[in-house]
Amino acid sequence: MTTALPLTKKDFVTDQEVRWCPGCGDYAVLATVQGVLPELGIARENLVFVSGIGCSSRFPYYVDTYGFHSIHGRAPAIATGVAASRPDLKVFVVTGDGDGLSIGGNHLIHALRRNNNLTIILFNNQIYGLTKGQYSPTSELGKVTKSTPFGSVDQPFNPVSVALGAEATFVARSIDNDREHLGRMVKLAAQHKGASLIEVYQNCNIFNDGAFDAVRDHKANQIRLEDGQPIRFGQDGEMGVVMEHDGTLRMAPVAEVGEERVLVHDAHRDDPGLAFALSRLSSGPTGPTPIGVFRQVSRPVYGLEMQRQIDDATARRGRGDLAALLAGTDTWDVP
Amino acid sequence: MTTALPLTKKDFVTDQEVRWCPGCGDYAVLATVQGVLPELGIARENLVFVSGIGCSSRFPYYVDTYGFHSIHGRAPAIATGVAASRPDLKVFVVTGDGDGLSIGGNHLIHALRRNNNLTIILFNNQIYGLTKGQYSPTSELGKVTKSTPFGSVDQPFNPVSVALGAEATFVARSIDNDREHLGRMVKLAAQHKGASLIEVYQNCNIFNDGAFDAVRDHKANQIRLEDGQPIRFGQDGEMGVVMEHDGTLRMAPVAEVGEERVLVHDAHRDDPGLAFALSRLSSGPTGPTPIGVFRQVSRPVYGLEMQRQIDDATARRGRGDLAALLAGTDTWDVP
Amino acid sequence: MGTKTVQRVATVTIRFAGDSGDGMQLTGDRFTSVTAQLGNDLATLPDFPAEIRAPAGSLPGVSGFQLHFADHDILTPGDQPDVLVAMNPAALRTNIGDLQPGGTLIVNSDAFTAGNLKKAKYAADPLRDGSLEGYQVFEVPMTTMTMGALESAELGKKDKERAKNMFALGLVSWMYSRPLESTEQWLRQKFAKRPEIAEANVAVLHAGWAFGETTEIFSHSYEVQPAALPTGRYRQITGNTALAYGLIAASERSGLPIFLGSYPITPASDILHELSRHKEFGVRTMQAEDEIAGIGAALGASFAGMLGVTTTSGPGVALKSETIGLAVSVELPLVIVDIQRGGPSTGLPTKTEQADLLQAMYGRNGEAPVPIVAPATPGDCFDAAIEAARIALKYRTPVFLLSDGYLANGAEPWRVPDPDGLPDLREVVNFATVPNHDDGFWPFQRDPETLARPWAVPGTPGLEHRIGGLEKADGSGNISYDPDNHHRMVELRAAKVAGIAKDIPPLEVDDPDGHARVLVIGWGSTYGPIKAACRRARSRGTPVAQAHLRHLNPFPANAGEVLARYDRVLVPEMNLGQLRMLLRAQFLVDAVGYNRVRGLPFTSSELEEAIVGLEQEGAR
Amino acid sequence: MGTKTVQRVATVTIRFAGDSGDGMQLTGDRFTSVTAQLGNDLATLPDFPAEIRAPAGSLPGVSGFQLHFADHDILTPGDQPDVLVAMNPAALRTNIGDLQPGGTLIVNSDAFTAGNLKKAKYAADPLRDGSLEGYQVFEVPMTTMTMGALESAELGKKDKERAKNMFALGLVSWMYSRPLESTEQWLRQKFAKRPEIAEANVAVLHAGWAFGETTEIFSHSYEVQPAALPTGRYRQITGNTALAYGLIAASERSGLPIFLGSYPITPASDILHELSRHKEFGVRTMQAEDEIAGIGAALGASFAGMLGVTTTSGPGVALKSETIGLAVSVELPLVIVDIQRGGPSTGLPTKTEQADLLQAMYGRNGEAPVPIVAPATPGDCFDAAIEAARIALKYRTPVFLLSDGYLANGAEPWRVPDPDGLPDLREVVNFATVPNHDDGFWPFQRDPETLARPWAVPGTPGLEHRIGGLEKADGSGNISYDPDNHHRMVELRAAKVAGIAKDIPPLEVDDPDGHARVLVIGWGSTYGPIKAACRRARSRGTPVAQAHLRHLNPFPANAGEVLARYDRVLVPEMNLGQLRMLLRAQFLVDAVGYNRVRGLPFTSSELEEAIVGLEQEGAR
Ligand SMILES: Cc1ncc(C[n+]2csc(CCOP(=O)(O)OP(=O)(O)O)c2C)c(N)n1
Ligand SMILES: Cc1ncc(C[n+]2csc(CCOP(=O)(O)OP(=O)(O)O)c2C)c(N)n1
Ligand code: SF4
Ligand code: SF4
Ligand SMILES: [Mg+2]
Ligand SMILES: [Mg+2]
């Protein structure tokens, strides 16, 4: 009964009506993910999507794999149980900026630190969509929303910085409607051994329309990070990222600073310092902003290590013997 | 009835018996904090200590100010309510590595992001003390504890990195028994406008004795960060931190690399990149490790901004008129 | 007014139904507002999907708004609408079952395309297949008429089409003789920045009216006289607005600024929205990172001397459980607002339910009693909020305020209260200012009358003290592991809450006949349907007594005595019998339940049947 | 054995009390272990402070261990010790009140220094002021003797002094004729890496024995014959160990590996510790970042086909509430272990209590029924864990397993079960493997008998499906906002849990006289004291019936009928009457409570008084 491989995008479409607002960026992400899944070469029954609550978290209903639409913020925890107990499955987490960074922030950072096999797609629309438009931890300072009619007064998170501060081994950023780039990121993330996070800039055309236009619509503002490549951007790559002697990064015209000074991206560097510095290049998607893989390194994977300890113990002691366990070492007989 | 200023350390000692294990590092931190409080020049009644649950969280009982020993992990949230509603108070949070980074991780990162006026002292003993010795999110990989008899399999957090990833405006590290240094850090943190976090290496001599000995007992391993000073360490400052051309930091003998190449610390740099890189110099307190202020920058303060919005609204609209509010604009009369 | 005849009717129930994108909530709101200003009594029931916007034309995307208005006092949004306005096939399909037999059905015939019919899972066009024969059907090509009215307007097609709800509003306004002026004003204000949109909407509104007046289809219009409500100044209010105002009033009357720690959740978010607009009352609102932080911050603020408030719905209460236990233990005032919705788990977020009562009573570890107050109507949310704050402040305790989705979004006319007539809460605040013991300040030295502990706020010199969640020695408040002290403290906390019974009004019984054998007792938002059902039963000759609990913990002192007076006790609840369980346990009365958990308020007719049935079953 | 006379006694209760640093728990454990091996029946009550180590010599720092052993079956750790060993003045002060009048008091006289007396808040030396006249006091300079015994040992002074608990153990072992060999072995194994410490302890142990045997102070020793327990192989076991083993047994018998998601908390942590040691059984243990993640991961693992388990205490349950509601909604198996402790809030973390019953019943939003199983004794934790797992797996539901601090740490002899005699859970697992509907796989197509839904685990081709916390359509499991469907699902979930009553044994009554008018009914760890109290009451001539509920939700099918048989029903609980409330509500019986919330198990004598008192109050 296993669906014959290779699969096609259609194999991943359920019969459920998709219930997002017309024009929502979520549609594009869904289509891209459905399009990439066949490329993973994993049977449908071995894929699991776990989500929290939010517009984006409706995602699993629309993907024809195993799915769990859980409760607000808890998807990384629930998915951890799935992935840690079944290393044979490929587990995705779908979450929002509220779901993943507000109520679910702790589970997210611990999931990253723990480096369990999870691919976390964070739909960042800088707003609470499902509850009709309150500010989120990624909304820009001064944001006027229903819950902040006089403007928000707290600094937003930079999701990439948060992830890097939390020992994430794979961190990327992409854009809802950039099918090629997003697809590539999803595939790389899915193939990463350990926890991977992709921040997706997602337009909520109802409550926060245009939040990412500066980056989404202006390719010149997309600083594309490609491993081993000089970090250039602009209309024609005329701009580059350079490092000052004191370690700060700066954007400058390549013509001015010279090609050789342009920083070459190294996603695999063990030390997350560079990735972190790159994450600080932009403090919001309003100007030139890096997209792509910030960091990808290899670390022990939680679920696999758990399995290894079980295998080791079993190899050393033999498969558990219940009678022996129950009796223990100190027994006496009553005749 | 205000206690006459200046106060002395004695003014901050309560009549409660201190109930930590003999030899616990918590005693030294308590004594240092009690010693520094008078220097803040704040009346006792305007100081509040809020804690969670853990050995360290017993702290408030021993400090003669207002105090709230709350529940596990929630101190930053509760303290946020105190500080946001009463900007006239100076609020401290006392927490542990389990309390603050495991169960309370979300509140901690949001408290830092929000930049409310809170001074958070995180007692990091890399273990759960009160519950008798399970591993914590700061315990080193492979840690054997009651709950990990075969060794832990997950990467620890670096608390300073976590804080920097979460937009913290003041982050420092110190050591329980270094009275001078710790006192200075506490004072600086307390005087910071906004949220400040001090990670304190604290020895739990019962369940994790000696975890910090490499740094605690060996001054040569203490990389003391002093704003504006070259970062040197070792027996006699013979070692220094230098930055490679690619931005990575490295420890090297000063004699070898030359004095001028030694990195000069800049805690006030707006971009947290350098502070983050410094936080990665050591992945655990087993070799040379930075202590001191990693970062101190100025950002809008949550509670003050909240107050400002209230003041503005009141200035603009006048103090609220209940009768007018209740009536609203669309009324009709029934005769 | 026009030339057609006008017929006077006593009461009308209208339901507007359409796609989520059709603006039905707004249409209903405007009609309600005008109706309120005409002096009718009214009750409303908005009913919207959990999705922001499900796919256009789909069944889950249908959004409805029901309004019941009358020339006398009414209690419910109406069981079955007399008039249904259906903007598309999906709206027709999901709502037609509720329309009165013979009722009036107005459809936007333009929307009955093959595509929309299919989305609504209609095999055949219901306008053509005779299935609507039992109703008075009016097919109105609203989209066409709207576009026509805007032919010359400088607007995009989409914007034009979007105005069609104003056509429906204009038409129904004509039918029920509601003037258009205030909606015109409202439109011009709302679209102040885009006057072309405002004017387009106004034009369509008038076109709708004109359509009613001029076409042959409608032979006459209706009129509903003002209701004889008690004298006073009135406004229309929803439960959530009233609740927010109640909190502000409590703040003003206690002199304590509000600190709201909250996390958005349907259907409670609007309280956060409302409170955050009123900073000139010193209101502090914090959108916290989660529910736990929300209540934590509120409790911290209470410690600091504010009126600490947290607002949420059932799933949020579950998350707050542990902190509520802390609030019980440290004995600080705190108002916990739960706008109940359909459960369990995420359940039915936009639907109403009463299934959090036992969670409010018992959802914490250990013996952790919390008083509970529940409003009965949207307007009552105001008074209930003040009462919850009064109990919280006076007894230094967290208090649950249990509203629900129906009250939250439902509207009714509300007599605007005189602030000076509201309870004065200053005296119950009564901050400690001086030591109360030879040893200084003893934070758990209780008031012998109320058993409340003193409240000394930071900033008060000489009263520095520490509180926490470990068990405390009676009096000094020091940590104590003494077994007998623990038992004493457990009993003291229970006695404090139980003692509130002395401080609340007795349970009143409405038994006009004086010889009822059946008592119907309810709580919360079922008040309207229950009261209406009792009226109906009585008018059918069935005597019935009715009582409604506003305080669920503790119960009024006379509750047991009241229950004992009747042969049969009926407890209608939108849950599986939670109050019933409490009444049975406490008073050993064989109360029976009427329990439906459908996400919708009861109809008065179903309750009427239940009452009459029980009465006929007879005495004990 | 020595030369002194040996007196045979039937039952003895000893309490060891000393500073947290004095090793009293270890002393008690060793004595218990040897006593168990001698074939006595026994029950223990460890009692330690919430602090790791409060200041040496202080009152809060006192740690105690009580052991009751006998030549017949016993039920409680003993009301009042016959023998108290007090290692310092603080231990004397906090424990002397419990000692039997005329009881034996052994003190370490070396510890009665001025400093220690002051820390214990003694104004005068109790050994000198005559206040101990009612007891048989033995002053033993244990520290001196210990140091003496180790004079020549190559050890630091501190290490030497620390061995004094072995002196006490040796002495008491002599008094009660317990051999030393197994403790010697144990010491050598424990200190395998530091043999000098092992040998020092052994030497002191012998010194203690020799002291008893040789000095004049003690005139004779005692002997307690083995108890006539049912035939079998026995071991000693604590509740937490038994519970962990029960889970492993359920895993083995169901073929599903355990996934434990847990966060440490007293007194539940030991289950996490125990389970994490047994990886060779495929047990996966995850120390999560908090309680919510713990249960979330366990639920995720259940979804993935594991035996999902989460362990915690009351505050943790509060945090897990929302996720428990999700588990109810998605209908997945999950065992939720709550080792109850003193509340509310942080309360008394190391003390026992039964006050989470109503939290377990009702602590969630919406109608969210969860079955509840409660063990009665430490050994019963094993069977109760299997039963909880059985219900969870068979009915696809979260199940509460309510143990408490007393059971968790208390020990008793336990007949080692034969694994093959344990319930076979393979058949109830019954994973779905093929589609169950024309449309493919319908995850909410229930078994008509149990109302359980099918469980299809990821990796099963063709059964891909989605579940979630929104309301689901009966059968297909698609999201449904339909009012009637919601009501049906609410009722189905309730009926599924209620139906378990058919699948559990009826409530048994122990009424040897056959004509009792009073029924005592309890649940959980009060079993021992209640049973003992009934025996005492009967032996005083008071007939009394006794029943104990192992299933709290649903109740056994015959529970109402049993209750109705008696004139009076007494419900002793270590809470303010939680089971009583449920019984009254469900069965309308005027049950009365005996409620003490002291953090300690009941004594059988207090319950005896309550029983006799109620019987004397008479019939209805
Ligand atoms: C415990 C709980 N708290 C709050 C909510 C209400 N809620 C649902 S989704 C959401 C936030 C949605 O924002 P985000 O995660 O950014 O997702 P989006 O809708 O923007 O995709 C909130 C607050 C809930 N369902 N459960
Ligand atoms: C809700 C809740 N979960 C768990 C616990 C148990 N608990 C108390 S303190 C603690 C961890 C203590 O570790 P840490 O925060 O590092 O403090 P330390 O004792 O090491 O100072 C835990 C798990 C609790 N009291 N409440
Ligand atoms: S509200 Fe925003 S995020 Fe949600 S479905 Fe609509 S457009 Fe998308
Ligand atoms: S257990 Fe550790 S942290 Fe706790 S008081 Fe003892 S030494 Fe300190
Ligand atoms: Mg969002
Ligand atoms: Mg710690």
PDB file of C-alpha atoms and ligand atoms in Angstrom, chain A residues 56 96-98 123-129 136 202, ligand 5:
ATOM      1  CA  SER A  56      -0.305  29.129   9.229  1.00  0.00           C
ATOM      2  CA  GLY A  96       3.824  31.288  13.158  1.00  0.00           C
ATOM      3  CA  ASP A  97       5.601  34.248  14.690  1.00  0.00           C
ATOM      4  CA  GLY A  98       3.100  34.218  17.521  1.00  0.00           C
ATOM      5  CA  PHE A 123       5.689  31.689   8.956  1.00  0.00           C
ATOM      6  CA  ASN A 124       6.650  35.180   9.993  1.00  0.00           C
ATOM      7  CA  ASN A 125       3.970  37.664   9.018  1.00  0.00           C
ATOM      8  CA  GLN A 126       4.837  39.982  11.901  1.00  0.00           C
ATOM      9  CA  ILE A 127       1.251  39.823  13.148  1.00  0.00           C
ATOM     10  CA  TYR A 128      -1.295  37.580  14.794  1.00  0.00           C
ATOM     11  CA  GLY A 129      -3.439  36.606  11.862  1.00  0.00           C
ATOM     12  CA  SER A 136       3.572  39.885  17.527  1.00  0.00           C
ATOM     13  CA  GLN A 202       4.917  35.693   4.742  1.00  0.00           C
TER      14      GLN A 202
HETATM   15 MG    MG E   5       1.728  35.572  12.490  1.00  0.00          MG
END
